[in-house]
Amino acid sequence: MILVTGGAGFIGSNFVMDWLRWHNEPVLNLDKLTYAGSQYNLSTLHGDVRHVFVRGDICDTQLVSALLAQYHPRAIVHLAAESHVDRAIHGPAPFIKTNVDGTFSLLQAATAYWSALGAHERNVFRFLHVSTDEVFGSLGPDDPPFQETSAYAPNSPYSASKAASDHLVRAYHRTYGLPTLTVNCSNNYGPRQFPEKLIPLVIVRALAGEPLPMYGDGQQIRDWLYVGDHCAALRCVLAAGMAGETYNVGSRNEKTNLDVVEGLCDILDSLAPAPWNLSYRRQIVHVADRPGHDRRYAIDASKVEHMLGWKPAMSFESGILKTTQWYLDNDVRTHDESWREKANGIGQHYGEAGRS
């Protein structure tokens, strides 16, 4: 069995389903079910005996220790995190609590558990920590992509909290020998993402006839990674990654925010034409940029490609079409009656960090 934290969130739920699609090895899924986590994301696993769900907080070391003792997992995949940059700007405390304190608590419990294992079990155990490219800061237009050796330079409370968690994971490997793995990924997109993030927010607001606010000139550049490709990379790193190593995962799909939004509008024009017979592009409205907005992220994924044999399978064009169709087929507005309240004040603009 493996333990997955945050397995009811966006990447977490996709990873759990991806794992059970490729493995019969059961999953113990620990999730607090905050605003961005939902049992709906796991509805297809109802009745699957390979999936054990526990509602709980990674900050609860006693609970985590009890689960480790009861279920005896051979690995922990740590995906639980607060991830939305705008929310971190308005209220950073939950990000420190979950991303820093939570990771620390999880590491404490994992180290105690691992230390008590037999020699063989200690050798095969892994703690896989999932992080973000935002810990490296912002790139200029001609700068080379981030590598695993890039200096940390977080520019938001969110990225600072993730940088701190990365450092804690590294320290627990170097100090205590805990066999850790860290993945720093680029912006994820795909099904089951809470509609405060760029792509689902555009789809929901466009279909509702609402304005599509665009930060600044919309020329902020992100590398877009389809969540299914990310899940495949995590399986690959967990299976063959070297303890103590860090792996950058990206897809070399650099797009400006404006290009992404306009492309989504064009897809919606084709798949779900507006009843008012105008392009959804007409709903785009430029607004004041957010504080400390990083201009460009880009990932060099050559290490995981060359050393572990992983490569993204989905082109951005195919992935964005597949994602849009999923949201049209699964209207996120009906999943949770309070979704607008949950996104209130944050969903006014585009959130970009797509890792929760």
mmCIF file of C-alpha atoms in Angstrom:
data_model
loop_
_atom_site.group_PDB
_atom_site.id
_atom_site.type_symbol
_atom_site.label_atom_id
_atom_site.label_comp_id
_atom_site.label_asym_id
_atom_site.label_seq_id
_atom_site.Cartn_x
_atom_site.Cartn_y
_atom_site.Cartn_z
ATOM 1 C CA MET A 1 0.000 0.000 0.000
ATOM 2 C CA ILE A 2 0.991 3.615 -0.563
ATOM 3 C CA LEU A 3 -0.197 6.653 1.395
ATOM 4 C CA VAL A 4 -1.262 9.690 -0.657
ATOM 5 C CA THR A 5 -1.845 13.021 1.088
ATOM 6 C CA GLY A 6 -4.215 15.493 -0.540
ATOM 7 C CA GLY A 7 -5.741 12.740 -2.643
ATOM 8 C CA ALA A 8 -9.126 14.458 -2.995
ATOM 9 C CA GLY A 9 -7.654 17.559 -4.620
ATOM 10 C CA PHE A 10 -6.882 18.209 -8.261
ATOM 11 C CA ILE A 11 -3.547 16.465 -8.803
ATOM 12 C CA GLY A 12 -4.157 14.121 -5.879
ATOM 13 C CA SER A 13 -7.421 12.665 -7.177
ATOM 14 C CA ASN A 14 -5.997 12.324 -10.672
ATOM 15 C CA PHE A 15 -2.932 10.583 -9.251
ATOM 16 C CA VAL A 16 -4.985 8.149 -7.153
ATOM 17 C CA MET A 17 -7.102 7.152 -10.147
ATOM 18 C CA ASP A 18 -4.038 6.943 -12.384
ATOM 19 C CA TRP A 19 -2.258 4.771 -9.821
ATOM 20 C CA LEU A 20 -5.149 2.331 -9.525
ATOM 21 C CA ARG A 21 -5.447 2.228 -13.301
ATOM 22 C CA TRP A 22 -1.881 0.931 -13.550
ATOM 23 C CA HIS A 23 -1.468 -0.889 -10.231
ATOM 24 C CA ASN A 24 -3.462 -3.201 -7.992
ATOM 25 C CA GLU A 25 -1.532 -1.873 -5.006
ATOM 26 C CA PRO A 26 -4.041 -0.172 -2.662
ATOM 27 C CA VAL A 27 -4.025 3.522 -1.823
ATOM 28 C CA LEU A 28 -4.582 5.039 1.609
ATOM 29 C CA ASN A 29 -5.911 8.509 0.821
ATOM 30 C CA LEU A 30 -5.565 11.177 3.534
ATOM 31 C CA ASP A 31 -7.276 14.493 2.798
ATOM 32 C CA LYS A 32 -8.629 17.292 4.992
ATOM 33 C CA LEU A 33 -11.333 18.156 2.420
ATOM 34 C CA THR A 34 -10.706 21.887 2.413
ATOM 35 C CA TYR A 35 -12.453 24.061 -0.190
ATOM 36 C CA ALA A 36 -10.378 22.652 -3.087
ATOM 37 C CA GLY A 37 -10.757 18.985 -2.132
ATOM 38 C CA SER A 38 -13.939 17.102 -2.896
ATOM 39 C CA GLN A 39 -15.313 13.583 -2.568
ATOM 40 C CA TYR A 40 -16.819 14.180 -6.016
ATOM 41 C CA ASN A 41 -13.328 13.927 -7.459
ATOM 42 C CA LEU A 42 -13.175 10.345 -6.169
ATOM 43 C CA SER A 43 -16.713 9.273 -7.096
ATOM 44 C CA THR A 44 -15.524 6.790 -9.718
ATOM 45 C CA LEU A 45 -13.705 4.867 -6.961
ATOM 46 C CA HIS A 46 -16.842 4.251 -4.905
ATOM 47 C CA GLY A 47 -16.829 0.616 -3.844
ATOM 48 C CA ASP A 48 -13.227 0.003 -4.950
ATOM 49 C CA VAL A 49 -11.638 -1.956 -2.088
ATOM 50 C CA ARG A 50 -8.191 -0.778 -3.200
ATOM 51 C CA HIS A 51 -9.033 2.778 -2.122
ATOM 52 C CA VAL A 52 -9.213 3.659 1.577
ATOM 53 C CA PHE A 53 -10.202 7.260 2.299
ATOM 54 C CA VAL A 54 -9.502 8.984 5.619
ATOM 55 C CA ARG A 55 -10.543 12.554 6.282
ATOM 56 C CA GLY A 56 -7.773 14.155 8.307
ATOM 57 C CA ASP A 57 -5.077 16.803 8.570
ATOM 58 C CA ILE A 58 -1.399 16.188 7.826
ATOM 59 C CA CYS A 59 -0.650 18.533 10.746
ATOM 60 C CA ASP A 60 -2.131 15.887 13.054
ATOM 61 C CA THR A 61 1.047 13.889 13.730
ATOM 62 C CA GLN A 62 -0.777 11.502 16.041
ATOM 63 C CA LEU A 63 -3.302 10.616 13.329
ATOM 64 C CA VAL A 64 -0.605 10.184 10.675
ATOM 65 C CA SER A 65 1.473 8.001 12.997
ATOM 66 C CA ALA A 66 -1.559 5.839 13.754
ATOM 67 C CA LEU A 67 -2.324 5.418 10.051
ATOM 68 C CA LEU A 68 1.273 4.466 9.299
ATOM 69 C CA ALA A 69 1.216 1.872 12.078
ATOM 70 C CA GLN A 70 -2.125 0.458 10.978
ATOM 71 C CA TYR A 71 -1.668 0.327 7.206
ATOM 72 C CA HIS A 72 2.109 -0.050 6.939
ATOM 73 C CA PRO A 73 2.589 1.777 3.590
ATOM 74 C CA ARG A 74 5.774 1.292 1.609
ATOM 75 C CA ALA A 75 5.702 4.899 0.344
ATOM 76 C CA ILE A 76 4.207 8.302 1.018
ATOM 77 C CA VAL A 77 3.251 10.558 -1.899
ATOM 78 C CA HIS A 78 2.868 14.030 -0.395
ATOM 79 C CA LEU A 79 0.501 16.159 -2.482
ATOM 80 C CA ALA A 80 -1.439 17.974 0.249
ATOM 81 C CA ALA A 81 -0.862 21.722 -0.057
ATOM 82 C CA GLU A 82 -2.388 25.156 -0.212
ATOM 83 C CA SER A 83 -1.511 26.283 -3.714
ATOM 84 C CA HIS A 84 -3.371 29.368 -4.917
ATOM 85 C CA VAL A 85 -1.137 32.437 -5.169
ATOM 86 C CA ASP A 86 -3.963 34.973 -4.861
ATOM 87 C CA ARG A 87 -5.227 33.346 -1.673
ATOM 88 C CA ALA A 88 -1.692 33.438 -0.273
ATOM 89 C CA ILE A 89 -1.469 37.164 -0.961
ATOM 90 C CA HIS A 90 -4.763 37.837 0.816
ATOM 91 C CA GLY A 91 -4.112 35.434 3.700
ATOM 92 C CA PRO A 92 -0.730 33.658 3.949
ATOM 93 C CA ALA A 93 -1.252 31.970 7.345
ATOM 94 C CA PRO A 94 -2.958 28.789 6.013
ATOM 95 C CA PHE A 95 -0.077 28.336 3.560
ATOM 96 C CA ILE A 96 2.485 28.358 6.349
ATOM 97 C CA LYS A 97 0.317 26.027 8.407
ATOM 98 C CA THR A 98 -0.253 23.405 5.715
ATOM 99 C CA ASN A 99 2.799 23.686 3.489
ATOM 100 C CA VAL A 100 5.431 24.231 6.178
ATOM 101 C CA ASP A 101 4.016 22.962 9.478
ATOM 102 C CA GLY A 102 2.117 20.158 7.741
ATOM 103 C CA THR A 103 5.148 18.934 5.835
ATOM 104 C CA PHE A 104 7.209 19.100 9.039
ATOM 105 C CA SER A 105 4.610 17.033 10.938
ATOM 106 C CA LEU A 106 4.453 14.509 8.123
ATOM 107 C CA LEU A 107 8.236 14.221 8.014
ATOM 108 C CA GLN A 108 8.350 13.704 11.785
ATOM 109 C CA ALA A 109 5.841 10.864 11.614
ATOM 110 C CA ALA A 110 7.416 9.346 8.506
ATOM 111 C CA THR A 111 10.926 9.382 9.984
ATOM 112 C CA ALA A 112 9.803 7.687 13.187
ATOM 113 C CA TYR A 113 7.886 5.069 11.184
ATOM 114 C CA TRP A 114 10.739 4.451 8.725
ATOM 115 C CA SER A 115 13.330 4.206 11.483
ATOM 116 C CA ALA A 116 11.426 1.320 13.091
ATOM 117 C CA LEU A 117 11.134 -0.733 9.894
ATOM 118 C CA GLY A 118 13.206 -3.800 9.141
ATOM 119 C CA ALA A 119 16.268 -3.461 6.925
ATOM 120 C CA HIS A 120 14.546 -4.474 3.659
ATOM 121 C CA GLU A 121 11.494 -2.301 4.287
ATOM 122 C CA ARG A 122 13.725 0.653 5.139
ATOM 123 C CA ASN A 123 15.571 0.214 1.844
ATOM 124 C CA VAL A 124 12.441 0.206 -0.326
ATOM 125 C CA PHE A 125 10.527 2.961 1.523
ATOM 126 C CA ARG A 126 10.224 6.343 -0.214
ATOM 127 C CA PHE A 127 8.840 9.768 0.747
ATOM 128 C CA LEU A 128 7.855 11.556 -2.488
ATOM 129 C CA HIS A 129 7.316 15.296 -2.030
ATOM 130 C CA VAL A 130 5.534 17.197 -4.813
ATOM 131 C CA SER A 131 6.505 20.843 -5.178
ATOM 132 C CA THR A 132 6.442 23.626 -7.757
ATOM 133 C CA ASP A 133 8.641 25.499 -10.224
ATOM 134 C CA GLU A 134 7.637 28.741 -8.481
ATOM 135 C CA VAL A 135 10.272 28.176 -5.787
ATOM 136 C CA PHE A 136 12.873 29.258 -8.369
ATOM 137 C CA GLY A 137 11.377 32.707 -8.895
ATOM 138 C CA SER A 138 10.880 34.460 -12.210
ATOM 139 C CA LEU A 139 12.737 34.139 -15.521
ATOM 140 C CA GLY A 140 13.556 36.780 -18.096
ATOM 141 C CA PRO A 141 12.383 36.256 -21.684
ATOM 142 C CA ASP A 142 15.728 34.845 -22.818
ATOM 143 C CA ASP A 143 16.774 33.020 -19.653
ATOM 144 C CA PRO A 144 17.276 29.255 -19.849
ATOM 145 C CA PRO A 145 14.612 27.120 -18.143
ATOM 146 C CA PHE A 146 14.874 26.161 -14.480
ATOM 147 C CA GLN A 147 17.070 23.179 -13.698
ATOM 148 C CA GLU A 148 17.283 21.148 -10.490
ATOM 149 C CA THR A 149 20.362 23.190 -9.553
ATOM 150 C CA SER A 150 18.671 26.587 -10.064
ATOM 151 C CA ALA A 151 18.864 28.889 -7.064
ATOM 152 C CA TYR A 152 15.727 29.289 -4.981
ATOM 153 C CA ALA A 153 14.175 32.771 -5.198
ATOM 154 C CA PRO A 154 10.480 32.562 -4.195
ATOM 155 C CA ASN A 155 8.520 35.763 -4.753
ATOM 156 C CA SER A 156 5.140 35.066 -3.123
ATOM 157 C CA PRO A 157 4.021 33.718 0.250
ATOM 158 C CA TYR A 158 2.845 30.588 -1.572
ATOM 159 C CA SER A 159 6.157 29.894 -3.297
ATOM 160 C CA ALA A 160 8.065 30.765 -0.108
ATOM 161 C CA SER A 161 6.031 28.193 1.831
ATOM 162 C CA LYS A 162 6.749 25.553 -0.802
ATOM 163 C CA ALA A 163 10.448 26.468 -0.812
ATOM 164 C CA ALA A 164 10.495 25.979 2.953
ATOM 165 C CA SER A 165 8.874 22.557 2.604
ATOM 166 C CA ASP A 166 11.435 21.582 -0.040
ATOM 167 C CA HIS A 167 14.261 22.534 2.308
ATOM 168 C CA LEU A 168 12.731 20.529 5.142
ATOM 169 C CA VAL A 169 12.487 17.445 2.931
ATOM 170 C CA ARG A 170 16.109 17.827 1.875
ATOM 171 C CA ALA A 171 17.199 18.307 5.504
ATOM 172 C CA TYR A 172 15.401 15.169 6.675
ATOM 173 C CA HIS A 173 17.210 13.173 4.026
ATOM 174 C CA ARG A 174 20.616 14.643 4.795
ATOM 175 C CA THR A 175 20.241 14.609 8.592
ATOM 176 C CA TYR A 176 18.206 11.502 9.307
ATOM 177 C CA GLY A 177 18.656 9.480 6.126
ATOM 178 C CA LEU A 178 14.940 9.447 5.267
ATOM 179 C CA PRO A 179 14.783 8.280 1.606
ATOM 180 C CA THR A 180 13.081 11.285 0.047
ATOM 181 C CA LEU A 181 12.306 12.266 -3.530
ATOM 182 C CA THR A 182 11.241 15.751 -4.640
ATOM 183 C CA VAL A 183 9.454 16.743 -7.838
ATOM 184 C CA ASN A 184 9.201 20.387 -8.896
ATOM 185 C CA CYS A 185 6.502 20.637 -11.546
ATOM 186 C CA SER A 186 5.213 23.330 -13.869
ATOM 187 C CA ASN A 187 1.593 24.535 -14.106
ATOM 188 C CA ASN A 188 -0.802 21.586 -14.201
ATOM 189 C CA TYR A 189 -4.113 21.583 -16.036
ATOM 190 C CA GLY A 190 -6.763 18.956 -16.685
ATOM 191 C CA PRO A 191 -9.968 17.508 -15.212
ATOM 192 C CA ARG A 192 -11.113 18.040 -11.610
ATOM 193 C CA GLN A 193 -9.361 21.330 -10.970
ATOM 194 C CA PHE A 194 -11.135 23.749 -8.632
ATOM 195 C CA PRO A 195 -12.559 26.688 -10.636
ATOM 196 C CA GLU A 196 -10.348 29.373 -9.141
ATOM 197 C CA LYS A 197 -7.467 28.287 -11.376
ATOM 198 C CA LEU A 198 -6.980 29.738 -14.842
ATOM 199 C CA ILE A 199 -8.429 27.133 -17.198
ATOM 200 C CA PRO A 200 -11.552 25.968 -15.328
ATOM 201 C CA LEU A 201 -12.258 29.545 -14.237
ATOM 202 C CA VAL A 202 -12.225 30.760 -17.842
ATOM 203 C CA ILE A 203 -14.563 27.960 -18.900
ATOM 204 C CA VAL A 204 -17.043 28.529 -16.061
ATOM 205 C CA ARG A 205 -17.120 32.311 -16.371
ATOM 206 C CA ALA A 206 -17.246 32.270 -20.163
ATOM 207 C CA LEU A 207 -20.243 29.937 -20.236
ATOM 208 C CA ALA A 208 -21.971 32.096 -17.614
ATOM 209 C CA GLY A 209 -21.496 35.203 -19.774
ATOM 210 C CA GLU A 210 -19.302 36.841 -17.146
ATOM 211 C CA PRO A 211 -16.186 39.000 -17.705
ATOM 212 C CA LEU A 212 -12.885 37.181 -18.094
ATOM 213 C CA PRO A 213 -10.435 39.428 -16.188
ATOM 214 C CA MET A 214 -6.849 39.274 -17.395
ATOM 215 C CA TYR A 215 -3.998 40.402 -15.145
ATOM 216 C CA GLY A 216 -1.961 43.196 -16.743
ATOM 217 C CA ASP A 217 -1.057 42.681 -20.375
ATOM 218 C CA GLY A 218 -1.582 38.914 -20.173
ATOM 219 C CA GLN A 219 1.962 38.230 -21.362
ATOM 220 C CA GLN A 220 2.991 36.232 -18.285
ATOM 221 C CA ILE A 221 4.457 32.945 -19.541
ATOM 222 C CA ARG A 222 3.906 29.533 -17.971
ATOM 223 C CA ASP A 223 4.888 26.000 -18.954
ATOM 224 C CA TRP A 224 1.666 23.950 -19.071
ATOM 225 C CA LEU A 225 1.764 20.295 -18.003
ATOM 226 C CA TYR A 226 -1.220 17.971 -18.492
ATOM 227 C CA VAL A 227 -2.079 16.385 -15.154
ATOM 228 C CA GLY A 228 -2.076 12.867 -16.606
ATOM 229 C CA ASP A 229 1.521 13.335 -17.757
ATOM 230 C CA HIS A 230 2.438 14.615 -14.305
ATOM 231 C CA CYS A 231 0.880 11.527 -12.706
ATOM 232 C CA ALA A 232 2.903 9.306 -15.016
ATOM 233 C CA ALA A 233 6.053 11.198 -14.014
ATOM 234 C CA LEU A 234 5.278 10.715 -10.319
ATOM 235 C CA ARG A 235 4.848 6.967 -10.844
ATOM 236 C CA CYS A 236 8.151 6.907 -12.692
ATOM 237 C CA VAL A 237 10.023 8.859 -10.014
ATOM 238 C CA LEU A 238 8.546 6.722 -7.240
ATOM 239 C CA ALA A 239 9.551 3.532 -9.048
ATOM 240 C CA ALA A 240 13.055 4.454 -10.150
ATOM 241 C CA GLY A 241 14.119 7.758 -8.616
ATOM 242 C CA MET A 242 17.258 7.883 -6.507
ATOM 243 C CA ALA A 243 16.741 8.695 -2.831
ATOM 244 C CA GLY A 244 17.691 12.270 -2.025
ATOM 245 C CA GLU A 245 17.304 13.474 -5.610
ATOM 246 C CA THR A 246 15.139 16.231 -7.063
ATOM 247 C CA TYR A 247 13.463 15.970 -10.475
ATOM 248 C CA ASN A 248 11.966 18.822 -12.490
ATOM 249 C CA VAL A 249 8.842 17.851 -14.439
ATOM 250 C CA GLY A 250 7.557 20.029 -17.264
ATOM 251 C CA SER A 251 6.341 19.715 -20.837
ATOM 252 C CA ARG A 252 8.071 22.532 -22.760
ATOM 253 C CA ASN A 253 4.668 24.081 -23.502
ATOM 254 C CA GLU A 254 5.367 27.738 -22.767
ATOM 255 C CA LYS A 255 2.277 29.860 -23.364
ATOM 256 C CA THR A 256 1.277 33.368 -22.373
ATOM 257 C CA ASN A 257 -1.806 33.679 -20.202
ATOM 258 C CA LEU A 258 -3.486 35.645 -22.973
ATOM 259 C CA ASP A 259 -2.750 32.916 -25.522
ATOM 260 C CA VAL A 260 -4.250 30.308 -23.194
ATOM 261 C CA VAL A 261 -7.409 32.336 -22.545
ATOM 262 C CA GLU A 262 -7.934 33.273 -26.182
ATOM 263 C CA GLY A 263 -7.373 29.663 -27.208
ATOM 264 C CA LEU A 264 -9.949 28.506 -24.672
ATOM 265 C CA CYS A 265 -12.413 31.061 -26.008
ATOM 266 C CA ASP A 266 -11.889 29.745 -29.531
ATOM 267 C CA ILE A 267 -12.443 26.143 -28.401
ATOM 268 C CA LEU A 268 -15.635 27.143 -26.584
ATOM 269 C CA ASP A 269 -16.778 29.064 -29.660
ATOM 270 C CA SER A 270 -16.558 25.760 -31.517
ATOM 271 C CA LEU A 271 -17.816 23.292 -28.904
ATOM 272 C CA ALA A 272 -20.359 25.419 -27.020
ATOM 273 C CA PRO A 273 -21.205 28.589 -28.988
ATOM 274 C CA ALA A 274 -22.576 31.421 -26.888
ATOM 275 C CA PRO A 275 -26.327 31.985 -27.256
ATOM 276 C CA TRP A 276 -25.631 35.676 -27.851
ATOM 277 C CA ASN A 277 -23.794 34.746 -31.107
ATOM 278 C CA LEU A 278 -20.572 36.523 -30.183
ATOM 279 C CA SER A 279 -17.090 35.115 -29.546
ATOM 280 C CA TYR A 280 -16.194 34.495 -25.923
ATOM 281 C CA ARG A 281 -13.098 36.602 -26.603
ATOM 282 C CA ARG A 282 -15.319 39.664 -26.246
ATOM 283 C CA GLN A 283 -15.619 38.880 -22.522
ATOM 284 C CA ILE A 284 -11.870 39.330 -21.881
ATOM 285 C CA VAL A 285 -11.177 42.415 -19.744
ATOM 286 C CA HIS A 286 -7.683 43.561 -18.731
ATOM 287 C CA VAL A 287 -7.341 44.498 -15.035
ATOM 288 C CA ALA A 288 -4.540 45.736 -12.786
ATOM 289 C CA ASP A 289 -1.741 43.204 -12.339
ATOM 290 C CA ARG A 290 -1.372 41.402 -9.036
ATOM 291 C CA PRO A 291 1.468 42.246 -6.594
ATOM 292 C CA GLY A 292 4.790 40.523 -7.269
ATOM 293 C CA HIS A 293 3.509 38.728 -10.356
ATOM 294 C CA ASP A 294 6.273 36.489 -11.764
ATOM 295 C CA ARG A 295 6.753 37.067 -15.472
ATOM 296 C CA ARG A 296 7.909 33.683 -16.728
ATOM 297 C CA TYR A 297 8.384 30.096 -15.580
ATOM 298 C CA ALA A 298 9.972 27.367 -17.681
ATOM 299 C CA ILE A 299 11.172 23.873 -16.771
ATOM 300 C CA ASP A 300 14.090 21.844 -18.083
ATOM 301 C CA ALA A 301 12.890 18.257 -17.636
ATOM 302 C CA SER A 302 15.897 16.626 -19.282
ATOM 303 C CA LYS A 303 17.050 14.931 -16.042
ATOM 304 C CA VAL A 304 13.855 12.921 -15.529
ATOM 305 C CA GLU A 305 13.670 12.246 -19.261
ATOM 306 C CA HIS A 306 17.244 10.976 -19.613
ATOM 307 C CA MET A 307 17.675 9.236 -16.270
ATOM 308 C CA LEU A 308 14.200 7.747 -15.759
ATOM 309 C CA GLY A 309 12.800 7.578 -19.295
ATOM 310 C CA TRP A 310 9.729 9.768 -18.721
ATOM 311 C CA LYS A 311 8.400 12.117 -21.392
ATOM 312 C CA PRO A 312 5.072 13.949 -21.647
ATOM 313 C CA ALA A 313 2.630 12.185 -23.956
ATOM 314 C CA MET A 314 0.048 14.967 -24.338
ATOM 315 C CA SER A 315 0.528 18.001 -26.564
ATOM 316 C CA PHE A 316 -0.949 21.227 -25.243
ATOM 317 C CA GLU A 317 -3.379 21.369 -28.154
ATOM 318 C CA SER A 318 -4.708 17.877 -27.439
ATOM 319 C CA GLY A 319 -4.655 18.357 -23.685
ATOM 320 C CA ILE A 320 -6.535 21.652 -23.657
ATOM 321 C CA LEU A 321 -9.201 20.265 -25.989
ATOM 322 C CA LYS A 322 -9.610 17.164 -23.821
ATOM 323 C CA THR A 323 -9.760 19.286 -20.687
ATOM 324 C CA THR A 324 -12.347 21.679 -22.093
ATOM 325 C CA GLN A 325 -14.549 18.805 -23.206
ATOM 326 C CA TRP A 326 -14.345 17.286 -19.706
ATOM 327 C CA TYR A 327 -15.592 20.513 -18.134
ATOM 328 C CA LEU A 328 -18.399 20.731 -20.653
ATOM 329 C CA ASP A 329 -19.401 17.149 -19.895
ATOM 330 C CA ASN A 330 -18.981 17.596 -16.117
ATOM 331 C CA ASP A 331 -20.351 21.018 -15.267
ATOM 332 C CA VAL A 332 -18.286 22.059 -12.237
ATOM 333 C CA ARG A 333 -21.034 24.463 -11.242
ATOM 334 C CA THR A 334 -23.196 21.512 -10.245
ATOM 335 C CA HIS A 335 -20.571 19.633 -8.223
ATOM 336 C CA ASP A 336 -20.835 21.794 -5.145
ATOM 337 C CA GLU A 337 -23.578 24.312 -4.535
ATOM 338 C CA SER A 338 -21.170 26.550 -2.612
ATOM 339 C CA TRP A 339 -18.411 26.639 -5.197
ATOM 340 C CA ARG A 340 -19.017 30.311 -5.938
ATOM 341 C CA GLU A 341 -18.816 31.149 -2.254
ATOM 342 C CA LYS A 342 -15.587 29.179 -1.987
ATOM 343 C CA ALA A 343 -14.053 31.081 -4.893
ATOM 344 C CA ASN A 344 -15.552 34.431 -3.838
ATOM 345 C CA GLY A 345 -13.065 37.286 -4.094
ATOM 346 C CA ILE A 346 -10.368 35.023 -5.503
ATOM 347 C CA GLY A 347 -12.116 33.936 -8.689
ATOM 348 C CA GLN A 348 -12.378 37.550 -9.817
ATOM 349 C CA HIS A 349 -8.986 37.187 -11.477
ATOM 350 C CA TYR A 350 -6.935 34.322 -12.782
ATOM 351 C CA GLY A 351 -5.015 32.135 -10.372
ATOM 352 C CA GLU A 352 -2.096 30.420 -12.029
ATOM 353 C CA ALA A 353 -0.606 27.981 -9.556
ATOM 354 C CA GLY A 354 -2.192 24.746 -10.684
ATOM 355 C CA ARG A 355 -0.963 22.160 -8.210
ATOM 356 C CA SER A 356 -3.690 21.529 -5.720
#
